[in-house]
Coordinates of C-alpha atoms in Angstrom, one line a residue:
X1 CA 0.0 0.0 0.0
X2 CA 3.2 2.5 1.1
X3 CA 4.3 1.6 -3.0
X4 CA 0.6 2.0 -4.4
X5 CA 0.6 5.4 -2.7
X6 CA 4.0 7.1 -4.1
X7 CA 2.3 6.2 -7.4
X8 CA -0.6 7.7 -7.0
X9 CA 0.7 11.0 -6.5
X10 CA 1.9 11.7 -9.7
X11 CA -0.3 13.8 -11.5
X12 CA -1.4 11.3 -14.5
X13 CA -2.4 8.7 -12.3
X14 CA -4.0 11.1 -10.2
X15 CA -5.5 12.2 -12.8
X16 CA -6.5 8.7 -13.7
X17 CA -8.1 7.6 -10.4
X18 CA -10.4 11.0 -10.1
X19 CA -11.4 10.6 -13.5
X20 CA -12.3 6.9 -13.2
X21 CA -13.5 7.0 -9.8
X22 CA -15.1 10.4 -9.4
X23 CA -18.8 9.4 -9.6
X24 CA -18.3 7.2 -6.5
X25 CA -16.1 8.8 -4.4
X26 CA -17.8 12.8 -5.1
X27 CA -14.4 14.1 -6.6
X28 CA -14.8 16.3 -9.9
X29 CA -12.6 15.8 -12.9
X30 CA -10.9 19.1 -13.4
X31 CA -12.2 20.9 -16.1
X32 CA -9.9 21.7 -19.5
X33 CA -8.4 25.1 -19.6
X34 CA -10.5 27.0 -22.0
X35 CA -7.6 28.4 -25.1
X36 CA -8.2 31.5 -27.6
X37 CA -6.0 30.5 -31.1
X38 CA -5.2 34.0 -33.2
X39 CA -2.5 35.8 -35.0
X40 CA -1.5 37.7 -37.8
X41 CA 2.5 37.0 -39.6
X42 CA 3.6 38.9 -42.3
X43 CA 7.1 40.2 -42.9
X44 CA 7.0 43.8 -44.3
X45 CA 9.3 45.6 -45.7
X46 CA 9.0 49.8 -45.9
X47 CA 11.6 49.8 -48.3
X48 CA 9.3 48.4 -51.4
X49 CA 6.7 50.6 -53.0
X50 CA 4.2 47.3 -53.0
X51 CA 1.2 47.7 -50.4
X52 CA -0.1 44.5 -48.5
X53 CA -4.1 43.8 -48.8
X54 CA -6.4 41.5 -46.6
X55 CA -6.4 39.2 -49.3
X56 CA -2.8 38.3 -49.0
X57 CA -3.4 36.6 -45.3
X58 CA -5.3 34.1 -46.3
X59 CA -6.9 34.2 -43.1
X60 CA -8.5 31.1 -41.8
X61 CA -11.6 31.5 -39.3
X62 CA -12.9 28.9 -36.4
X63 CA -12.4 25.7 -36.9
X64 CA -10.1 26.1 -39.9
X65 CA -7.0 27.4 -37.8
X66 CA -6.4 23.8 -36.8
X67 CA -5.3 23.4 -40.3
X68 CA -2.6 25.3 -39.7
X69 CA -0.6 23.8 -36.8
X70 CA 0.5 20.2 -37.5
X71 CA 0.4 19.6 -34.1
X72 CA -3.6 20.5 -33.4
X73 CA -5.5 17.7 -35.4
X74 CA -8.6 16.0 -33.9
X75 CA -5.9 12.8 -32.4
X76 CA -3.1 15.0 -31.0
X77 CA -2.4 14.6 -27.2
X78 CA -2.2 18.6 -27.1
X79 CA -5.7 19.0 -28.8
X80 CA -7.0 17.1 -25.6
X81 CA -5.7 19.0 -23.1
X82 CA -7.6 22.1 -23.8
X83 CA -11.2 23.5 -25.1
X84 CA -9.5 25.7 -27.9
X85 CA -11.8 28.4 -29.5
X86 CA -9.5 29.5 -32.5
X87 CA -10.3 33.0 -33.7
X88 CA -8.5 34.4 -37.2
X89 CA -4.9 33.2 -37.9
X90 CA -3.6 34.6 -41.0
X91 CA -0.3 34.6 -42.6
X92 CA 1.2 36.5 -45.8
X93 CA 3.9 35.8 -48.0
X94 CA 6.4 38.6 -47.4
X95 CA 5.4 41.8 -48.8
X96 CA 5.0 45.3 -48.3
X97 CA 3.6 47.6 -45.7
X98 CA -0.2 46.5 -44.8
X99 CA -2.2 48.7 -45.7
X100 CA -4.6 50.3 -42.4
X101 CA -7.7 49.0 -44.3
X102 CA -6.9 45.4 -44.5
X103 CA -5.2 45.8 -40.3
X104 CA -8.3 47.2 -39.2
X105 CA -10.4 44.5 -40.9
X106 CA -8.5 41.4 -39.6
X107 CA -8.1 43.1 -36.0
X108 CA -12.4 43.9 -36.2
X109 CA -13.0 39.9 -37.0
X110 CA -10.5 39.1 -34.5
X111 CA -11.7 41.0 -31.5
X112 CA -15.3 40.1 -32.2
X113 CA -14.6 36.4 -33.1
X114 CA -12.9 36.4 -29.1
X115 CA -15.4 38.7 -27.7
X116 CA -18.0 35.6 -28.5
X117 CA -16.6 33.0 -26.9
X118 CA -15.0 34.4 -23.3
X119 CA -14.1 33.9 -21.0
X120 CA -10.1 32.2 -21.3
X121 CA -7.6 31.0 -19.5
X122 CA -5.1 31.4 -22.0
X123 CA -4.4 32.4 -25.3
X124 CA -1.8 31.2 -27.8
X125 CA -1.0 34.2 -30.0
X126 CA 0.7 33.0 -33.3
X127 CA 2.2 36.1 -35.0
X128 CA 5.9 36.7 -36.9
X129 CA 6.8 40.0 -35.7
X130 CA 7.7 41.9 -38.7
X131 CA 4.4 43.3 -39.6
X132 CA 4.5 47.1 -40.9
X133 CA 1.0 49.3 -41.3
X134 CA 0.4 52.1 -42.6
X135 CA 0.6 55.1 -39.4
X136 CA 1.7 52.6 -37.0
X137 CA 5.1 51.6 -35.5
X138 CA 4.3 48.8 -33.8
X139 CA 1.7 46.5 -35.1
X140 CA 1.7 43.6 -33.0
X141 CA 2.2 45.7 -30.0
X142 CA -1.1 47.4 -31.2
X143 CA -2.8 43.9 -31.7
X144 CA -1.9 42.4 -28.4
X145 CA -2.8 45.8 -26.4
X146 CA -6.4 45.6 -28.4
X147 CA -6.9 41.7 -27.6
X148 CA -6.0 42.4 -23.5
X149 CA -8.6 44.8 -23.5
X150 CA -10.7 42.1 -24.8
X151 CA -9.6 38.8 -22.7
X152 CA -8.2 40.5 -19.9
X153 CA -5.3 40.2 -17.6
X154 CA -6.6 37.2 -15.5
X155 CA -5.7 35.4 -19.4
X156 CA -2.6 34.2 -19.8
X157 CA -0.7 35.1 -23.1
X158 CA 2.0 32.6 -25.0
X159 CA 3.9 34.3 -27.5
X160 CA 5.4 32.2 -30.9
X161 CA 7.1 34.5 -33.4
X162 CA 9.8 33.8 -36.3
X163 CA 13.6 35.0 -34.9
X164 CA 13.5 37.7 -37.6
X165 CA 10.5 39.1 -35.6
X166 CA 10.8 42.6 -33.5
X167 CA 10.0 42.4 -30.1
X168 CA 8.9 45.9 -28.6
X169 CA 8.8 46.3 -24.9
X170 CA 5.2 47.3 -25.1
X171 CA 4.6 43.5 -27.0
X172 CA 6.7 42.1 -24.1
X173 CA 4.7 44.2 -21.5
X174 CA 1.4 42.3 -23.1
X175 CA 2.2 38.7 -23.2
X176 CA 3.2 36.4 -20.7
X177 CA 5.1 33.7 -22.1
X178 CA 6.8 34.2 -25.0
X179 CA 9.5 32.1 -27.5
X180 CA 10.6 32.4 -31.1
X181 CA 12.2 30.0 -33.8
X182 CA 15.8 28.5 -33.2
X183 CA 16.6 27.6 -37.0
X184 CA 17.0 29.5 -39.9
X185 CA 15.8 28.5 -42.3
X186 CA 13.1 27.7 -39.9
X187 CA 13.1 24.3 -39.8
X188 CA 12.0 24.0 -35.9
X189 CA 8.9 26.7 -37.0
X190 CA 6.1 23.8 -35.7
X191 CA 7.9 22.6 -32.9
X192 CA 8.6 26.2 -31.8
X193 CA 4.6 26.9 -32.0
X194 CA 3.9 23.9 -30.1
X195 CA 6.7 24.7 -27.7
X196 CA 4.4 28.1 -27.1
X197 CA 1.6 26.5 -26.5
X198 CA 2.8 23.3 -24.6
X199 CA 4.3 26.6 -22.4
X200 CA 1.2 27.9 -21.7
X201 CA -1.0 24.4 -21.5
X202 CA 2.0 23.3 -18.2
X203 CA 1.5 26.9 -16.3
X204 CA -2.2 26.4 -16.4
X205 CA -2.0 23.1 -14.9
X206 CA 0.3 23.8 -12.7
X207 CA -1.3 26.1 -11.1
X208 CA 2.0 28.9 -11.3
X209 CA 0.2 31.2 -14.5
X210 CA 2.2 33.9 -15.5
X211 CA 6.1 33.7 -15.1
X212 CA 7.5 36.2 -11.9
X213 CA 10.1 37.7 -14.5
X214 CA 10.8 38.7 -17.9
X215 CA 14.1 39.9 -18.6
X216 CA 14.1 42.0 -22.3
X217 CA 17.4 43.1 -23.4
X218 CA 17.7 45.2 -26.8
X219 CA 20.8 44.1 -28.5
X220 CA 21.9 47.1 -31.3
X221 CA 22.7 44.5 -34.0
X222 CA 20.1 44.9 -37.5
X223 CA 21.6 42.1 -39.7
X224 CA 20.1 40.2 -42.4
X225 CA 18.6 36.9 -42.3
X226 CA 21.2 36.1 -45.2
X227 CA 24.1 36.9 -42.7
X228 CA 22.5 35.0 -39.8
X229 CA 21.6 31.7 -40.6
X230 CA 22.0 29.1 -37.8
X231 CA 23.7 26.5 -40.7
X232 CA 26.8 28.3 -39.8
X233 CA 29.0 30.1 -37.3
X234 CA 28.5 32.1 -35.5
X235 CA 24.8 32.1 -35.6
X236 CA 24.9 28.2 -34.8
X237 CA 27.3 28.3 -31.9
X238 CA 25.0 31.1 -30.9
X239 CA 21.8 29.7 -31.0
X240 CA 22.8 26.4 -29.7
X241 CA 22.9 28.2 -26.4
X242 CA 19.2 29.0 -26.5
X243 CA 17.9 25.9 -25.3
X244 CA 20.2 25.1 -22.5
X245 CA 19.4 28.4 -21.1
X246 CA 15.5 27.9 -21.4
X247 CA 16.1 24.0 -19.9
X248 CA 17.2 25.3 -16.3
X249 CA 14.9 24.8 -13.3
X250 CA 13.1 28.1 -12.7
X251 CA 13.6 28.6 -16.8
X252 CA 10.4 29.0 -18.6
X253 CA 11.9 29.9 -21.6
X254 CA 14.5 32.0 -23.7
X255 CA 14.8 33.6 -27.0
X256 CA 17.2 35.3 -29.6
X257 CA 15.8 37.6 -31.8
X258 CA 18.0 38.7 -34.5
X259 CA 15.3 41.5 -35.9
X260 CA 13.7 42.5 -39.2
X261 CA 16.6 44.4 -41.3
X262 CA 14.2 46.0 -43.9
X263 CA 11.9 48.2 -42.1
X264 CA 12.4 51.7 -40.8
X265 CA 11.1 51.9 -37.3
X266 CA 12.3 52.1 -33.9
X267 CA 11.5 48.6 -32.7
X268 CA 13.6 47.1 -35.6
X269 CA 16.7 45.8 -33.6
X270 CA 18.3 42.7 -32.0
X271 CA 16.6 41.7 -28.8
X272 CA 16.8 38.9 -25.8
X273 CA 14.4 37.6 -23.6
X274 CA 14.4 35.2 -21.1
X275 CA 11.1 34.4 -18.7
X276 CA 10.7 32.5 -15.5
X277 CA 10.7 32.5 -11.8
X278 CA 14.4 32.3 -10.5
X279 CA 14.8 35.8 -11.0
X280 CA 18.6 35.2 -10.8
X281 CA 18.8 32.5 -13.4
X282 CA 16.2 34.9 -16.0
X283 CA 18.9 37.5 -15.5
X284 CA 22.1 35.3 -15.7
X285 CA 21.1 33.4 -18.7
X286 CA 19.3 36.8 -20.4
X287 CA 22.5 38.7 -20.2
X288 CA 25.0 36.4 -21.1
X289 CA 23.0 35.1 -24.3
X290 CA 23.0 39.2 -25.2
X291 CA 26.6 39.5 -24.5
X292 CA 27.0 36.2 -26.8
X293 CA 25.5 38.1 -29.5
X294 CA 27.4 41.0 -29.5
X295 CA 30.7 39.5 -28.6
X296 CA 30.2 37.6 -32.2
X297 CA 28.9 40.8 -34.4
X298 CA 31.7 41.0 -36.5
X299 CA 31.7 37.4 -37.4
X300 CA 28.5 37.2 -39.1
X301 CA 29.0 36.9 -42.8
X302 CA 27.1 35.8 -45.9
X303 CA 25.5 32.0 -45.7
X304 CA 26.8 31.5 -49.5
X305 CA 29.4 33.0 -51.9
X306 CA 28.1 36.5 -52.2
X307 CA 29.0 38.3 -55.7
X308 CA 27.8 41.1 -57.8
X309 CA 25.5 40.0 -60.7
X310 CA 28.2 39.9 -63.6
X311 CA 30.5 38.0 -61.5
X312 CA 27.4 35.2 -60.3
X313 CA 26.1 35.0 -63.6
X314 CA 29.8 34.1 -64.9
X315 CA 30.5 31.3 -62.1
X316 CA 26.8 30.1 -63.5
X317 CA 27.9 29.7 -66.9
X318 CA 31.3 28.2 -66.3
X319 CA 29.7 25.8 -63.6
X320 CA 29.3 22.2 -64.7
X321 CA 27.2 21.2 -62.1
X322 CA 23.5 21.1 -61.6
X323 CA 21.8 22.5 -60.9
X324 CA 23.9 25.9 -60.6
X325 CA 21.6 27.6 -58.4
X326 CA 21.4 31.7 -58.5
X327 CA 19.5 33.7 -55.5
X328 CA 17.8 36.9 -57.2
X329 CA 18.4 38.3 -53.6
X330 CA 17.2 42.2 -53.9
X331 CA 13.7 41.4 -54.8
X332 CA 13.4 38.1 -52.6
X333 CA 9.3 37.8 -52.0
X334 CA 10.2 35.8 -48.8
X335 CA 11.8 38.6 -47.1
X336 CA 9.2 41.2 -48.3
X337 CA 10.6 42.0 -52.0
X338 CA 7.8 43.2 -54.2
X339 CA 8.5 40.1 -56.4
X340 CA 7.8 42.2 -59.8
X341 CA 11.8 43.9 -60.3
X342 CA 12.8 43.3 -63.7
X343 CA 16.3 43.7 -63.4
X344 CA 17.6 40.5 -63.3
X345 CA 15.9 39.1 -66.1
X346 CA 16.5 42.1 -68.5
X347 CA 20.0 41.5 -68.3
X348 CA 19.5 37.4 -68.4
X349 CA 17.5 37.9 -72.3
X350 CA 20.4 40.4 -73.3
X351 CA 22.7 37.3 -73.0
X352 CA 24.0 35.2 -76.2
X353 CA 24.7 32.4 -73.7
X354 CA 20.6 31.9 -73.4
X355 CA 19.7 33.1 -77.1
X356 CA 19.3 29.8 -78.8
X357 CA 17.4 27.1 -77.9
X358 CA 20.3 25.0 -76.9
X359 CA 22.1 27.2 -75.0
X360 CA 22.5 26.9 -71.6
X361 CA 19.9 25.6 -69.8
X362 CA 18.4 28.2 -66.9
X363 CA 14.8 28.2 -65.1
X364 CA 13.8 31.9 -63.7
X365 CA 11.7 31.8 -61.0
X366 CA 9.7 34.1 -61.0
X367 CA 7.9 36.9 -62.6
X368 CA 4.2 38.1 -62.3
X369 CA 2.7 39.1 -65.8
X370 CA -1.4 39.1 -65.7
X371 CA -1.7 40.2 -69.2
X372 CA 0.6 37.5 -70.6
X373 CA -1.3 34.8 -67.8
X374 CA -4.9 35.9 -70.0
X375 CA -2.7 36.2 -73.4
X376 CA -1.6 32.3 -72.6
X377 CA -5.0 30.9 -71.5
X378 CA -6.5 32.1 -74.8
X379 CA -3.9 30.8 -77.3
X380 CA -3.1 27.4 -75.1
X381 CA 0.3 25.9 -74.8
X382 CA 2.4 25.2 -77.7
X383 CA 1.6 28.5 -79.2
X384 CA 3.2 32.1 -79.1
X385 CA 2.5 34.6 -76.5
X386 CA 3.9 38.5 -76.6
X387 CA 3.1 41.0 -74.1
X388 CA 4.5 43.0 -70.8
X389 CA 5.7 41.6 -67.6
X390 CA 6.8 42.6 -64.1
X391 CA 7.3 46.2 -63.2
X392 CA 4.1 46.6 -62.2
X393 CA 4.5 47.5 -58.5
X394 CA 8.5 48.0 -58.3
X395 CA 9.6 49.8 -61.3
X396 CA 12.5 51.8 -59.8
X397 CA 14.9 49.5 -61.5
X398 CA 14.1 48.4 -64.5
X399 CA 10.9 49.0 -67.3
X400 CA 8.5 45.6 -67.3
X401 CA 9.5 43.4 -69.6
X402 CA 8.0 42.7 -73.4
X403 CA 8.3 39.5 -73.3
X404 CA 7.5 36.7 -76.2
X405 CA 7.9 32.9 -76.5
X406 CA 6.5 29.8 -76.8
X407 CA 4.2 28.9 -74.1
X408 CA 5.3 25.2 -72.5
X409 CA 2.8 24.9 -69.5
X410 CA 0.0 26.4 -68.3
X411 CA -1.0 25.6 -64.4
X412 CA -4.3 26.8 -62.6
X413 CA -5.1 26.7 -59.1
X414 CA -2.4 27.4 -57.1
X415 CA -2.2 29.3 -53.5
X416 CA -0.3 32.3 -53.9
X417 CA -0.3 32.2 -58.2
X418 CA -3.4 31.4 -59.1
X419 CA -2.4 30.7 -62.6
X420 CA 1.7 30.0 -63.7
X421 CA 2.8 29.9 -67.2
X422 CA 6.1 28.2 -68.9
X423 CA 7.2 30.7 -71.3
X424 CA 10.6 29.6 -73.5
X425 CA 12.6 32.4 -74.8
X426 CA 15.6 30.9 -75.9
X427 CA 17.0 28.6 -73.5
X428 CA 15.6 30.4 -70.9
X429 CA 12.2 29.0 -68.9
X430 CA 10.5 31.8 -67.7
X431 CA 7.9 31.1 -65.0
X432 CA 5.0 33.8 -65.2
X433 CA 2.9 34.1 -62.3
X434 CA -1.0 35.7 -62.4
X435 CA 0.4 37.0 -58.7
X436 CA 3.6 36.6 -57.4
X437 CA 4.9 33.5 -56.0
X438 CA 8.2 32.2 -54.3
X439 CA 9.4 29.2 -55.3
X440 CA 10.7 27.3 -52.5
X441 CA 10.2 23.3 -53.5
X442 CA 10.9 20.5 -56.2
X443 CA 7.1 20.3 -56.6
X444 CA 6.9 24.1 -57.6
X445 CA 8.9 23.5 -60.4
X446 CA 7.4 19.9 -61.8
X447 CA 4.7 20.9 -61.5
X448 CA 5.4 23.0 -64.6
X449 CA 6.8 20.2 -66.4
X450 CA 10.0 21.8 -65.6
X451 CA 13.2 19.6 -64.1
X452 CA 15.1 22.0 -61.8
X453 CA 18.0 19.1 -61.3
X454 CA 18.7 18.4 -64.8
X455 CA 18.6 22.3 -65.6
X456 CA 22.1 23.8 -65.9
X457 CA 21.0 26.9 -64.2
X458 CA 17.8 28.1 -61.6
X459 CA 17.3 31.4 -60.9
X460 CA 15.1 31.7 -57.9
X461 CA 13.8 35.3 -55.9
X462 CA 14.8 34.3 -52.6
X463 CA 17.7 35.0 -50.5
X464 CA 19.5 31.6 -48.3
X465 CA 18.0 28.6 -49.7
X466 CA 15.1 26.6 -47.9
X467 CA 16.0 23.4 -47.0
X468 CA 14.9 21.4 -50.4
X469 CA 16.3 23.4 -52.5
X470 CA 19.4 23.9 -50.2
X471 CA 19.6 20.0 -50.8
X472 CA 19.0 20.0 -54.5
X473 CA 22.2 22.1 -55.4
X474 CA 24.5 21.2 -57.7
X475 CA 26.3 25.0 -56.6
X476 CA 25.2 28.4 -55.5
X477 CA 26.1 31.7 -55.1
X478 CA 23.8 34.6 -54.3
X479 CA 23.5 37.4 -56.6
X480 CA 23.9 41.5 -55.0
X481 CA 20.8 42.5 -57.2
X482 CA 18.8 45.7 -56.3
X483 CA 15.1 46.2 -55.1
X484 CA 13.1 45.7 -51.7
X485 CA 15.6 43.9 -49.9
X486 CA 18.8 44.6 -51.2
X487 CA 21.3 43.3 -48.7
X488 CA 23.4 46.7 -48.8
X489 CA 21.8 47.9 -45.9
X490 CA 23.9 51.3 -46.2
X491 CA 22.1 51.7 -49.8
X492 CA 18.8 51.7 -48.1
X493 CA 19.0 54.6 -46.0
X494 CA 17.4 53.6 -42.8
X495 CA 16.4 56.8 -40.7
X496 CA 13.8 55.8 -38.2
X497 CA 15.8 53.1 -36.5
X498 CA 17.6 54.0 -33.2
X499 CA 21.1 54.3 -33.6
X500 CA 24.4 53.5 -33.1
X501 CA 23.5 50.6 -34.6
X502 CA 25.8 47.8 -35.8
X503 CA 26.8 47.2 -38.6
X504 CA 25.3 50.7 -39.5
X505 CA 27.5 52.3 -37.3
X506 CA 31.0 50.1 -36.7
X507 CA 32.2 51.9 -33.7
X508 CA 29.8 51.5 -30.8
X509 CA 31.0 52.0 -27.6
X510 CA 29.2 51.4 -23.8
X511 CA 26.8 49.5 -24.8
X512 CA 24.3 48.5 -22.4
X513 CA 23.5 44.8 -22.6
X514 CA 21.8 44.8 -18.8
X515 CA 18.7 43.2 -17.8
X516 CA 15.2 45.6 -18.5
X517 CA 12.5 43.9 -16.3
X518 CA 9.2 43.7 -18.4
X519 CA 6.7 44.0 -15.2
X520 CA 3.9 41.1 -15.3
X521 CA 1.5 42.1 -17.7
X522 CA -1.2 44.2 -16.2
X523 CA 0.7 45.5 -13.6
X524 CA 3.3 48.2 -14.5
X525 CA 5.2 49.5 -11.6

């Protein structure tokens, strides 16, 4: 019996015995902690003329958030330890500032979708943390003051963001528990959201709610995802310090934020934060992952060989392996790149190596062109098509394009597209997109008929290479093109930010990489 009763004691067979014996015995089951589900992720950057609609977050409503997180479907263990009541989550491909009209919208379904089913214990808040909108500077800290007024500060609030989020004090003032990504390319993106909410599901059973402390330290680092990629040093070294820090006793978690390089605010910085109940080990482990960070500031480099155009498009040519893979990074959709700059392929149709047919083999991916999308679903494939491309939205570069070939495929249906078209000009593929697309996987190109590994040469809009692509290379190198994103972040011109910043300004001196404690939300001292 002494045996029987150390057992007992442990909460899932405690759990067991009130649950199976609590119609005899009087003893109530505890009820499920009742969980809001919102967010809105979208990284924008105020550097590209191209405005960001509602349309463009695909926002899911009630019960179709679930299909967003892997980890919610009807079976999972951590679907059963809660009565969810998911709001709006929406998510955007990368693009420019939102506009106020399509913010106001999403935040109006929001707030009334959670005003219709309170109260809540807890809410997991989903966003990415690099929202712009037009007139303000902190979106998500707008978002989470407007949904506190709503649930309440008796709710407790778990954070997930991407690690190229921003995290403002007033967004750390408003949430509770908070974590972000650990890989880039963001590899660990599900497990981190599950992480979030597996946070918040623990402190609401055990009793303990909102963490004691919250240590936020702003680190004045702004560096490009391309520069910062945990597949190599010093990012990995760096980041594979995050989770032994969160894994302490009295650790809830802890969390690098490296910061959104293409916007022009004040929030748009490095940060740290740490959150927990050992007030000593929150600090410790807060400040010494900041130091960390700015100990290794001058080691960050490019992820891949970094060139100018003519020199990238030479190592192409002369490359005999395949695929030779070429990042179009100045107008990369997936960092917020308007996806429409015609440079890059101007100068690809000026050259002899891609005149003829049998030329060098190259796939460029992508460019949006609606009048040559309708011109091809009249005539069909196999036929000729002639008419403008690109340039529509981001024309500071280069004219749109007049382009004219023989239309290979014609795909309808698609997510971000809606309609691709194959157009050969040459030896040159040209994939035309209704709306603009990034293309990130095999399956995007075959798709199209097109063979990415056997082609001699893919040009893709995107910056480091996501994992299946990454894999696919024969080579790479990424191309210094202009637009949106361009990774000269002197050529930009950032004004708004707060400064000294590195590597914006080289020689910063006292910096002050001390503990700032976040009070627990809804009490400011």
């Amino acid at each position: 019996m002494r045996n029987f009763s150390k057992y007992i004691t442990s909460g899932l067979l405690m759990t067991l015995f009130i649950t199976g014996c609590g119609k005899k015995t009087g003893l109530k089951e505890k009820a499920l902690p009742r969980i809001a589900i919102t967010g809105l992720g979208i990284e924008s950057s105020t550097f590209s003329p191209a405005k960001s609609t509602e349309e463009a977050f695909h926002a899911r409503y009630g019960q179709d958030v679930y299909n967003y997180f892997s980890f919610l479907n009807a079976d999972s263990i951590v679907r059963k330890k809660a009565q969810y009541f998911p709001a709006v989550k929406g998510h955007a491909i990368p693009g420019g500032i939102v506009t106020r009209e399509a913010y106001e919208s999403l935040m109006s379904k929001t707030l009334d979708s959670l005003k219709s089913n309170l109260p809540y214990d807890g809410l997991f808040f989903d966003i990415h943390g690099a929202m712009s909108v037009e007139g303000l500077d902190d979106p998500e800290g707008d978002m989470i003051t407007r949904i506190r007024k709503v649930v309440g500060y008796d709710c407790v609030i778990s954070t997930c963001m991407d690690l190229h989020g921003n995290v403002s004090e007033k967004l750390a003032e408003e949430t509770d528990l908070i974590t972000c990504y650990r890989l880039a390319p963001h590899e660990d993106a599900m497990e981190s959201k599950r992480r979030a909410l597996t946070n918040l599901l623990e402190r609401l059973d055990n009793g303990k709610g909102k963490p004691l402390y919250k240590a936020w330290i702003p680190v004045p680092i702004l560096l490009p995802g391309e520069k910062t990629s945990t597949r190599i040093e010093p990012g990995k070294s760096l980041y594979a310090q995050v989770a032994p820090a969160a894994n302490q006793v009295g650790v809830i978690d802890a969390a690098i934020w490296v910061g959104y390089a293409w916007a022009d605010e004040p929030r748009n910085h490095a940060v740290v934060m740490v959150t927990g109940d050992d007030k000593s080990k929150v600090k410790a482990s807060a400040e010494k992952l900041a130091n960390s960070f700015w100990d290794v500031r001058n080691d960050f480099e490019f992820v891949a060989p970094t060139e100018p155009f003519e020199t990238a498009l030479q190592m192409a040519i002369e490359s005999d392996k395949k695929p030779f893979i070429m990042s179009d990074m100045g107008d990369n959709p997936t960092a917020g790149g308007a996806g429409d700059v015609t440079w890059t392929l101007h100068e690809l149709l000026k050259r002899d190596a891609f005149k003829k047919p049998k030329g060098k083999s190259l796939i460029y991916a992508s460019i949006p062109g609606p009048k040559l999308i309708e011109q091809a679903l009249e005539v069909g494939v196999g036929k000729k098509v002639k008419a403008h491309v690109g340039a529509d939205v981001d024309d500071r570069f280069a004219p749109p394009i007049l382009l004219e070939g023989e239309v290979k495929a014609i795909r309808k249906g698609d997510k971000h597209a809606e309609v691709e078209v194959v157009v050969q000009v040459g030896s040159i593929s040209v994939i035309v997109t209704k709306k603009r697309k990034p293309y990130h996987y095999e399956r995007d190109f075959t798709q199209l008929d097109l063979n990415p590994r056997e082609a001699d040469i893919v040009v893709v809009k995107i910056g480091y290479l996501v994992p299946e692509l990454y894999n696919m290379r024969g080579d790479w190198v990424m191309a210094l093109t202009p637009g949106g994103v361009d990774q000269d972040l002197q050529r930009l011109g950032h004004r708004r930010i707060k400064r000294p910043m590195f590597p914006l300004d080289k020689d910063i001196k006292d910096v002050d990489l001390s503990t700032r404690w976040i009070p627990v939300s809804g009490k400011k001292q």
